[in-house]
Every structure is written in structure tokens, then in C-alpha cells.
């Protein structure tokens, strides 16, 4: 049942515990057919034989008909190199800061090679296993027990597990044969552990049924004995903390008049409290949970209408779900409450960000890893919010280090690509087993000791803890925060004392608190050194001294207390569409993900692993969350005449203190946070400059481009001039301008523009000539006469003949680039390519035009007589020349994709250009500049960065970093300011 503490946690290893690979001094004898496993180069799989698989628990052989599924993790090419790069590009003290890679670059540099993958596949297949899935990080295979035993040199037997159930396990250490030992990082599936998804209900269905504004209405609450509580709002809560008081209940720690707790917060209140004025526009937040609600989008829109938040645009919310592959539904918690909480918090605090829900096929590590891997392999999001986790040390055993290593590799890949991960820290404080025994609402009954959780303890993710947030008014103005540490008592009006809640032995025991503390498993990351007090880093959460400085949680914190719950609404099978008052660090993780989306909008780029930047900021960016004197408490009605008195800020052994602490980390973001984070910049390494070249008209834009290309007067050998009224005659002019060392300027066809005339006089060297493209119908004689300069007109009866005439004026190149002449985009993208890449002895290729998929006679004739090498840009031109020997073709799905394909032929360019794909003028003159700079031209929709263009810019970002630039041709009407920011984000640059 969904609840305010709805923090699902995977409490044991996923099905198929992962074994660690360790070098063995000699082959380990196997108990099965191990002929391929006895090489002296073989390696053992430590922990493949779990501690619970003992001889006295042996329950016999695994049936021969049973199918065993395994996953073999691959070492890839350079694991250490990936970690080093992920650190370098995310450290604001590094000159590589922000120089993120694309997924393709990560795969090429660090992923397993095809040969490595093939070797692992062959090993598995030779053993009799069937390979079912392959990527650059792992190989999935399944088969009969006999085949598994043959592959891994061990026997599988059934054993009674600690919980009494029976499952299979390797009866001895397993062995990886020497032929592939160096390629394998770990294996899952050799033992069958129990998956337990933890969902503790605390009964927080919003029974009164009102919104926050209902807190202004008061009524008498009457218990069965007729005693009234005076001034209790009808909704059981107030507009803000302590705005009203209530009496008639047992006295609190501060007297009989008890402050009333706020009604569940809406996103507008949270945005106000944390100073969020940006909206996340241009960012994508991925939410990872398991399974999926069938009504999530409609529920979120209904919730948004109820709480005053914007509803999703038609294309703003999407899902990545494979319901036909769901498994373990009998043990994994129903996801609907958590999914709604995560989606609604992320959308509420960043209302313009795109939201992608990624539903894992179960709550097992294998499926959760696959969900995270899918995101990084496709760079599907800028920020990934995760409100789930696992205990690292349970009464059934410790988490396998190989599980941690594989998660880290995924997070490192994301960090290298510029993807941020937020994880919630848990809701049981330091996870002491005593808290569950005492009735902790979201504590586990199989915690072995005080500890931090996983994956939130990874140094490659941002650990988000919880606070109790109080506002000073109903609008959400910030008042104060304390740590998320909730204790409670329950009473009816007229009762003499407070009673225990939810089966606790006494009132006001620990009930609910944000996770944190010092990890016993993860060393201190570089970004915490000198920032986290030594007394915390060198002392484990159980009080024992650490052997070295360790990772301390959380990094930051935001509201998550049950006393200051948030308004979440969704549909389930029991209550239909209902409001729930939700709390937990599950609230805080998507809240902070939304803040990062807002920061991305402000900065124009993503942040990747944001932790180094978080610790580099000064205290002015955070609310420093500390404790308050005395007992801080407030009362909230429960809808059945009773009320709970919440005492807050008491989080197990974790304490909020000035500066960094182990309950709230650096603190919570304040109104300065987004701007401060957006201002982070690598030292000595200028970010990629993204700037416009534009004028008020296409003619002025062309002049601006000319001045950029030829800043000194009288330095152009020639000028190429075309009409700005229409595109056909000018399409083939870019290679000509490159060959002539000339700018390409535009003029109205009927009269010479005065500004253009002035620019021609400025730029043209003495004795230079003006080349006019097109006949007298395109550029009138009056224009030529007004020039009063030597002129050569290049033209034909049709646009196709004009392209041939231009080729002949260039000296009849034997390299030709074909593009359709019926539309302009393909030919414009072809300009820099023909000028700089598809050259012959450094001389530009000619651009010839096709009539869509048809070669006009004069074009065919030129090719028949002159051409030896051909490239085709776009589907139509490719169809026109199909079958030409050695054809290099770029048949994109649309104009944006075609330009992106061409741009990949400029992998090391330090400059790129972007223009609208809907009009020709800016792209034409911009292409002439780019041809001089050996740079590609990309096209975009005027109001949103086209996806192929975004991906290509991300791919070019490494080459552009450290002083490169992106030129955007045309003003905001051609390419909107928002698109310019998206361009900057794609290359990790700054808008000039």
C-alpha cells in the first residue's frame, strides 16, 4: 500500500548474486566437466559459492530440466581509464571540466571490443549455453545446469537458504578459463538469492480530502467521549508551520497550545521555499523505478490541475517500459505510489523539463542495472532520479563487491557523458537494527548493523538526504529546516497522554529519518577531501575508527519529513484516484533532480557528476541546516478524530550541525544555488563559445558573416554575389567561394542593397572581381551596373545548368557532390563538405544538383565527361546516382539527420555552425564561412534543437572544448534563444 514513507529498498541481492573475479595462482579444481577451465591462466570467481550453501543445507541436485540464466560482465578496454576520465571531465579544477563524451565515444574507447565480446560468446556457446543478449558491458546467456557447470567449472546444487526457502547455488568456487579470464569482470546467476522489495505503509491516505487552502477553515474535532479540540482545521493541517495552534489534546513538550503542522506541500510552495525561478526547460529527467502505472500521465495531469502546476505538454512525458518482460511481481513492491511521487515532484519543481519514466522489469539488480545502462547507452536524459536502494550488510550476508563495481561502471559512463544521478539515502537514519525492532516505519528487519546504503554510497552519484522544511506563510517563503528525523505520538481530544504509533512500544521513539553517516565500504572521494570534517570521515557510522577516510552521506538534502509531507495524487486498485501525503528521501531525490534541471537551463549545459561542483560552492549557495533549541513539534489531524504529534529533527545518531554534517550534508539549495552552480567553469580552459552571427535582415546577416571571415579590409580576392530572394542559383556557390577566397553575399534581385555595396567595397582587394550567380532574371542588370566593378556572371537556363556552369568556372573538378535542387537544405549541408572533405588535391569538389531522384541531362553529361568520385547528400540525390562505383552517400531520414550524417565527417573540427533548416539565406552565407574554417554546418528547427543535431553536437563537444566555438547564423526569429542555450548545453559551452 502506498505511504508517506514510500521508500522502496532492495534488501537482498538480486536473483543471481554476482561473483567477483580474482586472480588465482593456479587452476582451481572444479567438481564438474572443467576441461576448458584448467589452464594455468584461469581465474577464480570469489564468492560464487555463498556462505549459506553449506553441506548440512544441501537439498540435492538441480533438476536437469531447469533453465539457469547468467550474466557475464565484461572488463572492457580500460576500466581505470574510464574512471579517470569521468573524474577529469567533472572536476571544476580540471582543464577538462565539461568536455563530455558521447555514448559512442565511450563505447569506442572503453567498451568491450567486438573481438572481446565474440570470444566470451564463443566460450559460453561452446559450453552449451544460449546467448540471449549482448552489449559492450555484459553478455546474457542461459541453459541447462550441465552447461552452466561446464562453463564455470563448478556444480550447482539446491540448498536451504537462511529464510527457509530452497534455491540453487554453486557448490564450490567457480573458474573462468584462461582464454577469456582477462575479459570477464564478474558473473551473476551462479547462485539464487532472495529478492525482497521493502514497502512500509504508514497509512497516510489523505482522508479529509481537501487541498492546502482548506487549512484556513476551522472546526471542532470531537472524540468518542465528547471532548472537543478547539481550532483544529477541518483538513487537520494549516497553511504553514505554526500559523495556528490547537488545544484539547495532551500537552506537548512546549505546552497545551500545540502548533499545527502544514498541509502537504504543493510544488509551487516548494519552488518558492528553495528559490527556484527556472523551469528546467531544455533538460530531461529520467525516473527509474520498476514496472509502471498504466495511468501515470493522466494522474499527473489531474494532480497538476488540482495543485496549480502546469500539466504536461503533449510530448513532454514519455515512458520506456517492457511489460511483457516483467518478473518477480510477487516479491517486488507495487510501484504506483513511488512512480507518482517521483514523476510529480520532478515535474512540479521543473515544470518545463521533459520527464522520461524508465521502468525496470523488476526490483532485482540485474533489471535495475539494465534500466540505468539503457539510459547511459542512449544518453536519454541529463539527470536520472532514483528513489530506491539496498542494504549493504544484511543478516543473510554482505552485498557482493562485483554488484557495486558494475553499478559504478554504469555511473562512470554516465559521468563521462555528462549525466547526473541522484539517489535517496533511505528513511531509517543509520539503519541500526534496533530501529526496526522499535517500530521504525521504513526500516528493514534484516539489517545486520549500522550502515549506509547502496547505490547511494557510490562516489559517482549524488546522495540526497532529507529535511523538515517549515515555511513562514502559505505561499512557501522559507522559514527554517531541521534534519529529517521524525518521532510521533497519537491521541484523541481529551486523552491524558500520547500513545505509541503503529505498534511502537512507547510514544516518541524513532519513527522515520533520512539516511546518512560514514560508509564502511567506500573510500573518501576526492571531492570530499578537506570539505568533510575529519571526525566524520575517519569514524564509521557505528562509532568505530576507520582505517582510512571514508565516503560520508548525504551530499545535500531537501524536504522529506512526514511532518511536512508533499501532495501526491494517483490511481490504485483500492482507492481509485486519491491524494496521499508523502514523505521520505524518495521525495528529496526527485526534488534535487529538478533543481539540477533548473541549473542546466540556467547554465546552458549539463553537469554530469555534480558532486565536485557542489563541494566547490561556498556556503552562500545553501541553507545550512542545523538543529533548533528544545523540541520542535507540530500536530496534524488524521481524519478519524485523532491526531499525531510530530517531533522533528531527531535522526537516530545522525546530527545536523553548522557546515557539513552527516544528516543533511552541505545543506539544502537556496535561491543562490542555481546561479552559483551555473557559473562553475574550468580553470584556464575557456568553454566552447556559442554565439550568433546575425543582422536584422538576411542581407545584414550575410554582411556580418563576411566581416567575421574577412575582418581586415581589402583581403578578399573576389566576392560571390547571389540573390537573396530565392535559393536555386546560389546552392552550388559555397565551393566556388572557398576556391576564390571570397565571401558569399546576398542582394535583392532588383536593386543593389546599400549595405551590401559598402561591404563589397570594404572587403574586395584591388583588382578583385565579383562573381554573380544566376541570370538576369535572378540578379537584374541594375545590380551589376551599380557595382561599378569587374563582374563575371555565372548562370544557366535552369538551376541545374547553373550548377554545371559553376563547376566549369571552378575548372571542372572530377570530384562531385550531388544534392537535390528542388529543396535547399541538402545542398547547403554539402557546401563545407565539398569544400573541405571531399576534395581533390586540396581543391574543392563541385556541387551539382539533381531533380530529386533524376539526373538532368546536362548534369549527367558533365559527370559522364569529368567525374571520377561522387558523394550524394540526401535520399533523393542518393537514389539518383545509385550504383555509381565507390559512391559515398548520406541518406538521412530528414534534412536535420542528413546534415548530421555529413557533420560526422568533421570529427576534429574546433568550429561548428548551426542555422535554421526552414530558410536558406542564413545557412547559405554561413556555409561559406564554415568552408573557410573546415567546419560542418548543422540545421535545426527554429524553436527546438533537432535531435540529430543535438546528438552530433554532443559528439563534437570534445573537439570543440578548450576554446572552440559554435556559430549560430541568424537572429532569434531564425533560431530561438532557447535553441541557442540547447546548443550550448549539447557542447558543454557558454552562450556569448
Coordinates of C-alpha atoms in Angstrom, one line a residue, residues 215 236-246 257-263 469-474 479-480 563-564 632-636:
X215 CA -6.3 24.8 6.2
X236 CA -6.2 18.6 10.0
X237 CA -3.4 20.9 9.0
X238 CA -2.6 24.6 8.5
X239 CA -1.3 27.0 5.8
X240 CA 2.2 26.8 7.2
X241 CA 4.1 25.6 10.3
X242 CA 2.6 27.0 13.5
X243 CA 0.3 29.6 11.8
X244 CA -2.4 28.2 14.1
X245 CA -2.4 26.3 17.3
X246 CA -4.8 23.7 18.7
X257 CA -1.4 25.0 22.8
X258 CA 0.3 23.0 20.1
X259 CA 1.4 24.4 16.7
X260 CA -0.5 22.9 13.7
X261 CA 1.6 21.2 11.0
X262 CA 1.3 22.4 7.4
X263 CA -0.9 20.7 4.9
X469 CA 11.0 22.2 5.9
X470 CA 9.0 25.0 7.5
X471 CA 7.6 28.0 5.6
X472 CA 6.6 31.3 7.0
X473 CA 3.4 31.7 5.0
X474 CA 1.1 29.8 2.7
X479 CA 11.4 29.8 7.4
X480 CA 13.8 27.1 8.7
X563 CA 5.5 16.2 9.3
X564 CA 6.0 18.3 6.2
X632 CA 10.3 21.2 17.6
X633 CA 6.9 19.8 17.2
X634 CA 3.6 20.2 15.5
X635 CA 0.3 18.4 15.3
X636 CA -1.6 17.0 12.3

